[in-house]
Amino acid sequence: DSGVTQTPKHLITATGQRVTLRCSPRSGDLSVYWYQQSLDQGLQFLIQYYNGEERAKGNILERFSAQQFPDLHSELNLSSLELGDSALYFCASSVLGTGGDEQYFGPGTRLTVT
Amino acid sequence: GQNIDQPTEMTATEGAIVQINCTYQTSGFNGLFWYQQHAAEAPTFLSYNVLDGLEEKGRFSSFLSRSKGYSYLLLKELQMKDSASYLCAVRAHLNTGFQKLVFGTGTRLLVSP
């Protein structure tokens, strides 16, 4: 158990819908990262927040957005969902904000878009 | 940009030794991580190298050659529970002053009795 929690564990929704994924980092970690993992691809970095502020952006679509709240939990919002958005979404946390230290991953949310 | 290559799949026998290679091309390189990921589970940290050489941690060792853009993960005395995907991840400086981890697609290792 890494100490990072994610909810929900599974999510099934239809195309065009909007969903929100939630992540709580390990106690003491200020950075939160979001990753997408599809069957045929590796972990794709989406976005990083540090202490409430966006720090780095990866391959995040404009239909996706995220935020980190004062209590350091983070939410990833996915809208206008497409079939290709079906994937495992992982949240990770780390102590530092530089983006280069060891990251601890949550159990993931499996999103299925039908 | 970054480019990371790993074999897609490898097989080995219980008790044997296996070496998983990773080659990378990246600007702003500042370290390499190896993670283990069991099917549909969270990746877990295995090792980290930033200087050339070998880092040993129990049955697992990781090697880095920065000049060659090459790393390997060595697993000794293989156990059935080692069947998993092994992800190579490169840490790279961004022009914003921060860093990010870029993951390879992973090597699926199957350990048979």
PDB file of C-alpha atoms in Angstrom:
ATOM      1  CA  ASP A   1       0.000   0.000   0.000  1.00  0.00           C
ATOM      2  CA  SER A   2       1.649   3.206  -1.219  1.00  0.00           C
ATOM      3  CA  GLY A   3      -0.521   5.524   0.877  1.00  0.00           C
ATOM      4  CA  VAL A   4      -2.005   7.138  -2.228  1.00  0.00           C
ATOM      5  CA  THR A   5      -5.755   6.630  -2.592  1.00  0.00           C
ATOM      6  CA  GLN A   6      -7.878   6.932  -5.697  1.00  0.00           C
ATOM      7  CA  THR A   7     -11.618   6.779  -6.193  1.00  0.00           C
ATOM      8  CA  PRO A   8     -13.542   5.308  -7.816  1.00  0.00           C
ATOM      9  CA  LYS A   9     -11.794   2.037  -8.613  1.00  0.00           C
ATOM     10  CA  HIS A  10     -13.920   1.420 -11.687  1.00  0.00           C
ATOM     11  CA  LEU A  11     -16.039   3.734 -13.785  1.00  0.00           C
ATOM     12  CA  ILE A  12     -18.236   2.867 -16.756  1.00  0.00           C
ATOM     13  CA  THR A  13     -19.827   5.678 -18.717  1.00  0.00           C
ATOM     14  CA  ALA A  14     -21.045   6.587 -22.189  1.00  0.00           C
ATOM     15  CA  THR A  15     -19.452   8.659 -24.902  1.00  0.00           C
ATOM     16  CA  GLY A  16     -20.014  12.374 -24.531  1.00  0.00           C
ATOM     17  CA  GLN A  17     -20.270  12.215 -20.760  1.00  0.00           C
ATOM     18  CA  ARG A  18     -18.097  13.871 -18.123  1.00  0.00           C
ATOM     19  CA  VAL A  19     -16.440  12.166 -15.150  1.00  0.00           C
ATOM     20  CA  THR A  20     -14.295  13.207 -12.208  1.00  0.00           C
ATOM     21  CA  LEU A  21     -11.501  11.083 -10.786  1.00  0.00           C
ATOM     22  CA  ARG A  22     -10.231  11.783  -7.292  1.00  0.00           C
ATOM     23  CA  CYS A  23      -6.815  11.301  -5.692  1.00  0.00           C
ATOM     24  CA  SER A  24      -5.470  11.798  -2.184  1.00  0.00           C
ATOM     25  CA  PRO A  25      -1.658  11.892  -1.941  1.00  0.00           C
ATOM     26  CA  ARG A  26       0.485  10.295   0.756  1.00  0.00           C
ATOM     27  CA  SER A  27       0.607  12.248   3.973  1.00  0.00           C
ATOM     28  CA  GLY A  28       3.281  14.932   3.628  1.00  0.00           C
ATOM     29  CA  ASP A  29       3.534  14.777  -0.171  1.00  0.00           C
ATOM     30  CA  LEU A  30       2.896  18.094  -1.882  1.00  0.00           C
ATOM     31  CA  SER A  31       3.089  16.971  -5.509  1.00  0.00           C
ATOM     32  CA  VAL A  32       0.399  15.084  -7.383  1.00  0.00           C
ATOM     33  CA  TYR A  33       0.828  13.620 -10.870  1.00  0.00           C
ATOM     34  CA  TRP A  34      -1.765  12.169 -13.219  1.00  0.00           C
ATOM     35  CA  TYR A  35      -0.978   9.460 -15.771  1.00  0.00           C
ATOM     36  CA  GLN A  36      -3.016   7.624 -18.396  1.00  0.00           C
ATOM     37  CA  GLN A  37      -2.202   4.017 -19.302  1.00  0.00           C
ATOM     38  CA  SER A  38      -3.877   2.422 -22.308  1.00  0.00           C
ATOM     39  CA  LEU A  39      -3.478  -1.226 -23.291  1.00  0.00           C
ATOM     40  CA  ASP A  40      -1.028  -0.573 -26.092  1.00  0.00           C
ATOM     41  CA  GLN A  41       0.810   2.343 -24.553  1.00  0.00           C
ATOM     42  CA  GLY A  42       2.986   2.971 -21.568  1.00  0.00           C
ATOM     43  CA  LEU A  43       2.287   5.422 -18.810  1.00  0.00           C
ATOM     44  CA  GLN A  44       1.557   8.777 -20.399  1.00  0.00           C
ATOM     45  CA  PHE A  45       2.178  11.771 -18.152  1.00  0.00           C
ATOM     46  CA  LEU A  46      -0.769  14.142 -18.129  1.00  0.00           C
ATOM     47  CA  ILE A  47      -0.177  16.865 -15.554  1.00  0.00           C
ATOM     48  CA  GLN A  48       1.544  17.695 -12.261  1.00  0.00           C
ATOM     49  CA  TYR A  49       0.433  19.910  -9.384  1.00  0.00           C
ATOM     50  CA  TYR A  50       2.517  21.091  -6.482  1.00  0.00           C
ATOM     51  CA  ASN A  51       0.914  22.617  -3.413  1.00  0.00           C
ATOM     52  CA  GLY A  52      -2.127  23.717  -5.385  1.00  0.00           C
ATOM     53  CA  GLU A  53      -0.377  25.067  -8.455  1.00  0.00           C
ATOM     54  CA  GLU A  54       0.104  23.509 -11.866  1.00  0.00           C
ATOM     55  CA  ARG A  55       3.794  22.653 -12.332  1.00  0.00           C
ATOM     56  CA  ALA A  56       4.144  20.661 -15.534  1.00  0.00           C
ATOM     57  CA  LYS A  57       1.935  19.578 -18.387  1.00  0.00           C
ATOM     58  CA  GLY A  58       2.324  16.509 -20.541  1.00  0.00           C
ATOM     59  CA  ASN A  59       0.078  15.041 -23.202  1.00  0.00           C
ATOM     60  CA  ILE A  60      -3.142  16.246 -21.659  1.00  0.00           C
ATOM     61  CA  LEU A  61      -6.069  16.860 -24.007  1.00  0.00           C
ATOM     62  CA  GLU A  62      -8.011  20.109 -23.866  1.00  0.00           C
ATOM     63  CA  ARG A  63     -11.096  18.079 -22.880  1.00  0.00           C
ATOM     64  CA  PHE A  64      -9.262  17.103 -19.684  1.00  0.00           C
ATOM     65  CA  SER A  65      -8.562  19.361 -16.752  1.00  0.00           C
ATOM     66  CA  ALA A  66      -7.287  18.964 -13.222  1.00  0.00           C
ATOM     67  CA  GLN A  67      -6.880  20.851 -10.005  1.00  0.00           C
ATOM     68  CA  GLN A  68      -5.318  20.420  -6.580  1.00  0.00           C
ATOM     69  CA  PHE A  69      -7.233  21.660  -3.565  1.00  0.00           C
ATOM     70  CA  PRO A  70      -5.942  23.289  -0.335  1.00  0.00           C
ATOM     71  CA  ASP A  71      -6.077  19.929   1.449  1.00  0.00           C
ATOM     72  CA  LEU A  72      -3.797  18.635  -1.375  1.00  0.00           C
ATOM     73  CA  HIS A  73      -6.233  16.152  -2.833  1.00  0.00           C
ATOM     74  CA  SER A  74      -6.581  16.384  -6.593  1.00  0.00           C
ATOM     75  CA  GLU A  75      -9.313  15.802  -9.150  1.00  0.00           C
ATOM     76  CA  LEU A  76      -8.995  14.968 -12.834  1.00  0.00           C
ATOM     77  CA  ASN A  77     -11.996  15.970 -14.931  1.00  0.00           C
ATOM     78  CA  LEU A  78     -12.568  14.235 -18.255  1.00  0.00           C
ATOM     79  CA  SER A  79     -15.280  15.650 -20.494  1.00  0.00           C
ATOM     80  CA  SER A  80     -16.839  14.890 -23.891  1.00  0.00           C
ATOM     81  CA  LEU A  81     -15.594  11.355 -23.399  1.00  0.00           C
ATOM     82  CA  GLU A  82     -14.607   9.255 -26.411  1.00  0.00           C
ATOM     83  CA  LEU A  83     -14.083   5.504 -26.735  1.00  0.00           C
ATOM     84  CA  GLY A  84     -10.351   6.100 -26.917  1.00  0.00           C
ATOM     85  CA  ASP A  85     -10.345   7.600 -23.421  1.00  0.00           C
ATOM     86  CA  SER A  86     -10.900   4.130 -21.972  1.00  0.00           C
ATOM     87  CA  ALA A  87      -7.783   3.481 -19.909  1.00  0.00           C
ATOM     88  CA  LEU A  88      -6.315   3.127 -16.461  1.00  0.00           C
ATOM     89  CA  TYR A  89      -5.751   6.499 -14.837  1.00  0.00           C
ATOM     90  CA  PHE A  90      -3.087   6.605 -12.150  1.00  0.00           C
ATOM     91  CA  CYS A  91      -2.357   9.286  -9.659  1.00  0.00           C
ATOM     92  CA  ALA A  92       1.073   9.478  -8.043  1.00  0.00           C
ATOM     93  CA  SER A  93       2.505  11.685  -5.343  1.00  0.00           C
ATOM     94  CA  SER A  94       5.938  12.783  -4.219  1.00  0.00           C
ATOM     95  CA  VAL A  95       7.432  15.034  -1.616  1.00  0.00           C
ATOM     96  CA  LEU A  96       9.175  17.547  -3.848  1.00  0.00           C
ATOM     97  CA  GLY A  97       7.799  19.823  -6.516  1.00  0.00           C
ATOM     98  CA  THR A  98      10.647  19.415  -8.972  1.00  0.00           C
ATOM     99  CA  GLY A  99       9.033  16.406 -10.637  1.00  0.00           C
ATOM    100  CA  GLY A 100      12.113  14.260 -10.433  1.00  0.00           C
ATOM    101  CA  ASP A 101      11.900  12.429  -7.156  1.00  0.00           C
ATOM    102  CA  GLU A 102      10.485   8.981  -6.494  1.00  0.00           C
ATOM    103  CA  GLN A 103       6.784   8.830  -7.154  1.00  0.00           C
ATOM    104  CA  TYR A 104       4.317   6.674  -5.248  1.00  0.00           C
ATOM    105  CA  PHE A 105       1.396   5.441  -7.298  1.00  0.00           C
ATOM    106  CA  GLY A 106      -2.203   4.942  -6.286  1.00  0.00           C
ATOM    107  CA  PRO A 107      -4.172   1.818  -7.293  1.00  0.00           C
ATOM    108  CA  GLY A 108      -5.669   3.526 -10.328  1.00  0.00           C
ATOM    109  CA  THR A 109      -9.142   4.144 -11.725  1.00  0.00           C
ATOM    110  CA  ARG A 110     -10.209   1.973 -14.626  1.00  0.00           C
ATOM    111  CA  LEU A 111     -12.378   4.025 -16.965  1.00  0.00           C
ATOM    112  CA  THR A 112     -14.478   2.289 -19.586  1.00  0.00           C
ATOM    113  CA  VAL A 113     -16.272   4.450 -22.139  1.00  0.00           C
ATOM    114  CA  THR A 114     -19.023   2.634 -24.061  1.00  0.00           C
TER     115      THR A 114
ATOM    116  CA  GLY B   1      11.962  15.071 -26.932  1.00  0.00           C
ATOM    117  CA  GLN B   2      12.408  11.665 -25.344  1.00  0.00           C
ATOM    118  CA  ASN B   3      12.578   8.181 -26.806  1.00  0.00           C
ATOM    119  CA  ILE B   4      12.772   5.062 -24.642  1.00  0.00           C
ATOM    120  CA  ASP B   5      13.102   1.507 -25.957  1.00  0.00           C
ATOM    121  CA  GLN B   6      12.607  -1.749 -24.074  1.00  0.00           C
ATOM    122  CA  PRO B   7      11.860  -5.265 -25.296  1.00  0.00           C
ATOM    123  CA  THR B   8       8.148  -5.960 -25.295  1.00  0.00           C
ATOM    124  CA  GLU B   9       8.277  -9.367 -23.688  1.00  0.00           C
ATOM    125  CA  MET B  10      10.755 -11.786 -22.110  1.00  0.00           C
ATOM    126  CA  THR B  11      10.479 -15.253 -20.639  1.00  0.00           C
ATOM    127  CA  ALA B  12      12.674 -16.936 -18.054  1.00  0.00           C
ATOM    128  CA  THR B  13      12.691 -19.903 -15.713  1.00  0.00           C
ATOM    129  CA  GLU B  14      12.282 -19.885 -11.947  1.00  0.00           C
ATOM    130  CA  GLY B  15      15.695 -19.606 -10.250  1.00  0.00           C
ATOM    131  CA  ALA B  16      17.388 -18.142 -13.325  1.00  0.00           C
ATOM    132  CA  ILE B  17      18.824 -14.670 -13.980  1.00  0.00           C
ATOM    133  CA  VAL B  18      17.292 -12.243 -16.472  1.00  0.00           C
ATOM    134  CA  GLN B  19      18.513  -8.896 -17.787  1.00  0.00           C
ATOM    135  CA  ILE B  20      16.031  -6.332 -19.099  1.00  0.00           C
ATOM    136  CA  ASN B  21      17.589  -3.638 -21.255  1.00  0.00           C
ATOM    137  CA  CYS B  22      16.500  -0.055 -21.754  1.00  0.00           C
ATOM    138  CA  THR B  23      17.948   2.420 -24.227  1.00  0.00           C
ATOM    139  CA  TYR B  24      16.977   6.047 -24.268  1.00  0.00           C
ATOM    140  CA  GLN B  25      17.496   9.275 -26.132  1.00  0.00           C
ATOM    141  CA  THR B  26      16.551  12.358 -24.224  1.00  0.00           C
ATOM    142  CA  SER B  27      17.471  15.962 -23.750  1.00  0.00           C
ATOM    143  CA  GLY B  28      18.039  17.128 -20.215  1.00  0.00           C
ATOM    144  CA  PHE B  29      18.665  13.628 -18.815  1.00  0.00           C
ATOM    145  CA  ASN B  30      18.894  13.592 -15.050  1.00  0.00           C
ATOM    146  CA  GLY B  31      18.388  10.046 -13.852  1.00  0.00           C
ATOM    147  CA  LEU B  32      16.686   6.749 -14.609  1.00  0.00           C
ATOM    148  CA  PHE B  33      14.133   4.789 -12.607  1.00  0.00           C
ATOM    149  CA  TRP B  34      12.905   1.213 -12.819  1.00  0.00           C
ATOM    150  CA  TYR B  35       9.389   0.353 -11.692  1.00  0.00           C
ATOM    151  CA  GLN B  36       7.614  -2.987 -11.405  1.00  0.00           C
ATOM    152  CA  GLN B  37       3.963  -3.243 -12.367  1.00  0.00           C
ATOM    153  CA  HIS B  38       1.797  -6.328 -11.892  1.00  0.00           C
ATOM    154  CA  ALA B  39      -1.175  -6.584 -14.204  1.00  0.00           C
ATOM    155  CA  ALA B  40      -3.643  -3.709 -13.692  1.00  0.00           C
ATOM    156  CA  GLU B  41      -1.909  -2.700 -10.456  1.00  0.00           C
ATOM    157  CA  ALA B  42       0.031   0.402  -9.472  1.00  0.00           C
ATOM    158  CA  PRO B  43       3.692   0.659 -10.497  1.00  0.00           C
ATOM    159  CA  THR B  44       6.071   0.280  -7.559  1.00  0.00           C
ATOM    160  CA  PHE B  45       9.566   1.738  -7.346  1.00  0.00           C
ATOM    161  CA  LEU B  46      12.497  -0.660  -7.756  1.00  0.00           C
ATOM    162  CA  SER B  47      15.643   1.368  -8.347  1.00  0.00           C
ATOM    163  CA  TYR B  48      17.176   4.677  -9.325  1.00  0.00           C
ATOM    164  CA  ASN B  49      20.442   5.513 -11.099  1.00  0.00           C
ATOM    165  CA  VAL B  50      21.837   8.935 -11.867  1.00  0.00           C
ATOM    166  CA  LEU B  51      25.572   8.148 -12.033  1.00  0.00           C
ATOM    167  CA  ASP B  52      27.237   5.512 -14.191  1.00  0.00           C
ATOM    168  CA  GLY B  53      27.551   2.128 -12.575  1.00  0.00           C
ATOM    169  CA  LEU B  54      25.695  -0.615 -10.810  1.00  0.00           C
ATOM    170  CA  GLU B  55      23.212  -0.212  -7.950  1.00  0.00           C
ATOM    171  CA  GLU B  56      22.420  -3.433  -6.098  1.00  0.00           C
ATOM    172  CA  LYS B  57      19.358  -4.001  -3.981  1.00  0.00           C
ATOM    173  CA  GLY B  58      18.843  -7.592  -2.921  1.00  0.00           C
ATOM    174  CA  ARG B  59      17.906  -9.763  -5.883  1.00  0.00           C
ATOM    175  CA  PHE B  60      17.587  -6.717  -8.133  1.00  0.00           C
ATOM    176  CA  SER B  61      20.397  -4.627  -9.609  1.00  0.00           C
ATOM    177  CA  SER B  62      20.306  -1.737 -12.051  1.00  0.00           C
ATOM    178  CA  PHE B  63      23.069  -0.425 -14.266  1.00  0.00           C
ATOM    179  CA  LEU B  64      23.435   2.885 -16.072  1.00  0.00           C
ATOM    180  CA  SER B  65      25.767   4.159 -18.798  1.00  0.00           C
ATOM    181  CA  ARG B  66      24.970   7.776 -19.520  1.00  0.00           C
ATOM    182  CA  SER B  67      27.376   8.037 -22.444  1.00  0.00           C
ATOM    183  CA  LYS B  68      25.661   5.105 -24.168  1.00  0.00           C
ATOM    184  CA  GLY B  69      22.098   6.040 -23.188  1.00  0.00           C
ATOM    185  CA  TYR B  70      21.713   2.539 -21.778  1.00  0.00           C
ATOM    186  CA  SER B  71      20.442   0.894 -18.621  1.00  0.00           C
ATOM    187  CA  TYR B  72      19.579  -2.609 -17.565  1.00  0.00           C
ATOM    188  CA  LEU B  73      17.685  -4.217 -14.730  1.00  0.00           C
ATOM    189  CA  LEU B  74      19.098  -7.532 -13.535  1.00  0.00           C
ATOM    190  CA  LEU B  75      16.853  -9.926 -11.643  1.00  0.00           C
ATOM    191  CA  LYS B  76      18.516 -12.897  -9.908  1.00  0.00           C
ATOM    192  CA  GLU B  77      17.042 -16.062  -8.418  1.00  0.00           C
ATOM    193  CA  LEU B  78      13.798 -15.486 -10.260  1.00  0.00           C
ATOM    194  CA  GLN B  79      10.564 -16.286  -8.473  1.00  0.00           C
ATOM    195  CA  MET B  80       7.108 -16.800  -9.917  1.00  0.00           C
ATOM    196  CA  LYS B  81       5.971 -13.560  -8.287  1.00  0.00           C
ATOM    197  CA  ASP B  82       8.492 -11.675 -10.446  1.00  0.00           C
ATOM    198  CA  SER B  83       6.171 -12.156 -13.410  1.00  0.00           C
ATOM    199  CA  ALA B  84       5.199  -8.547 -14.116  1.00  0.00           C
ATOM    200  CA  SER B  85       5.921  -5.616 -16.379  1.00  0.00           C
ATOM    201  CA  TYR B  86       9.120  -3.682 -15.774  1.00  0.00           C
ATOM    202  CA  LEU B  87       9.024  -0.011 -16.690  1.00  0.00           C
ATOM    203  CA  CYS B  88      12.073   2.062 -17.465  1.00  0.00           C
ATOM    204  CA  ALA B  89      11.527   5.778 -16.758  1.00  0.00           C
ATOM    205  CA  VAL B  90      13.822   8.645 -17.616  1.00  0.00           C
ATOM    206  CA  ARG B  91      13.909  11.833 -15.607  1.00  0.00           C
ATOM    207  CA  ALA B  92      14.374  14.884 -17.793  1.00  0.00           C
ATOM    208  CA  HIS B  93      14.732  18.582 -17.178  1.00  0.00           C
ATOM    209  CA  LEU B  94      12.027  20.771 -18.660  1.00  0.00           C
ATOM    210  CA  ASN B  95      12.761  24.241 -19.979  1.00  0.00           C
ATOM    211  CA  THR B  96      10.542  25.554 -17.188  1.00  0.00           C
ATOM    212  CA  GLY B  97      13.183  24.555 -14.677  1.00  0.00           C
ATOM    213  CA  PHE B  98      11.215  21.586 -13.417  1.00  0.00           C
ATOM    214  CA  GLN B  99      11.497  17.905 -14.309  1.00  0.00           C
ATOM    215  CA  LYS B 100       9.261  15.065 -15.396  1.00  0.00           C
ATOM    216  CA  LEU B 101       9.409  11.300 -15.640  1.00  0.00           C
ATOM    217  CA  VAL B 102       8.949   9.766 -19.073  1.00  0.00           C
ATOM    218  CA  PHE B 103       8.056   6.077 -19.025  1.00  0.00           C
ATOM    219  CA  GLY B 104       8.867   3.410 -21.574  1.00  0.00           C
ATOM    220  CA  THR B 105       6.122   1.025 -22.655  1.00  0.00           C
ATOM    221  CA  GLY B 106       7.471  -1.660 -20.335  1.00  0.00           C
ATOM    222  CA  THR B 107       8.818  -5.192 -20.661  1.00  0.00           C
ATOM    223  CA  ARG B 108       6.437  -8.004 -19.753  1.00  0.00           C
ATOM    224  CA  LEU B 109       8.395 -10.746 -17.972  1.00  0.00           C
ATOM    225  CA  LEU B 110       6.928 -14.220 -17.671  1.00  0.00           C
ATOM    226  CA  VAL B 111       8.594 -16.569 -15.201  1.00  0.00           C
ATOM    227  CA  SER B 112       7.802 -20.244 -15.685  1.00  0.00           C
ATOM    228  CA  PRO B 113       8.388 -23.179 -13.284  1.00  0.00           C
TER     229      PRO B 113
END
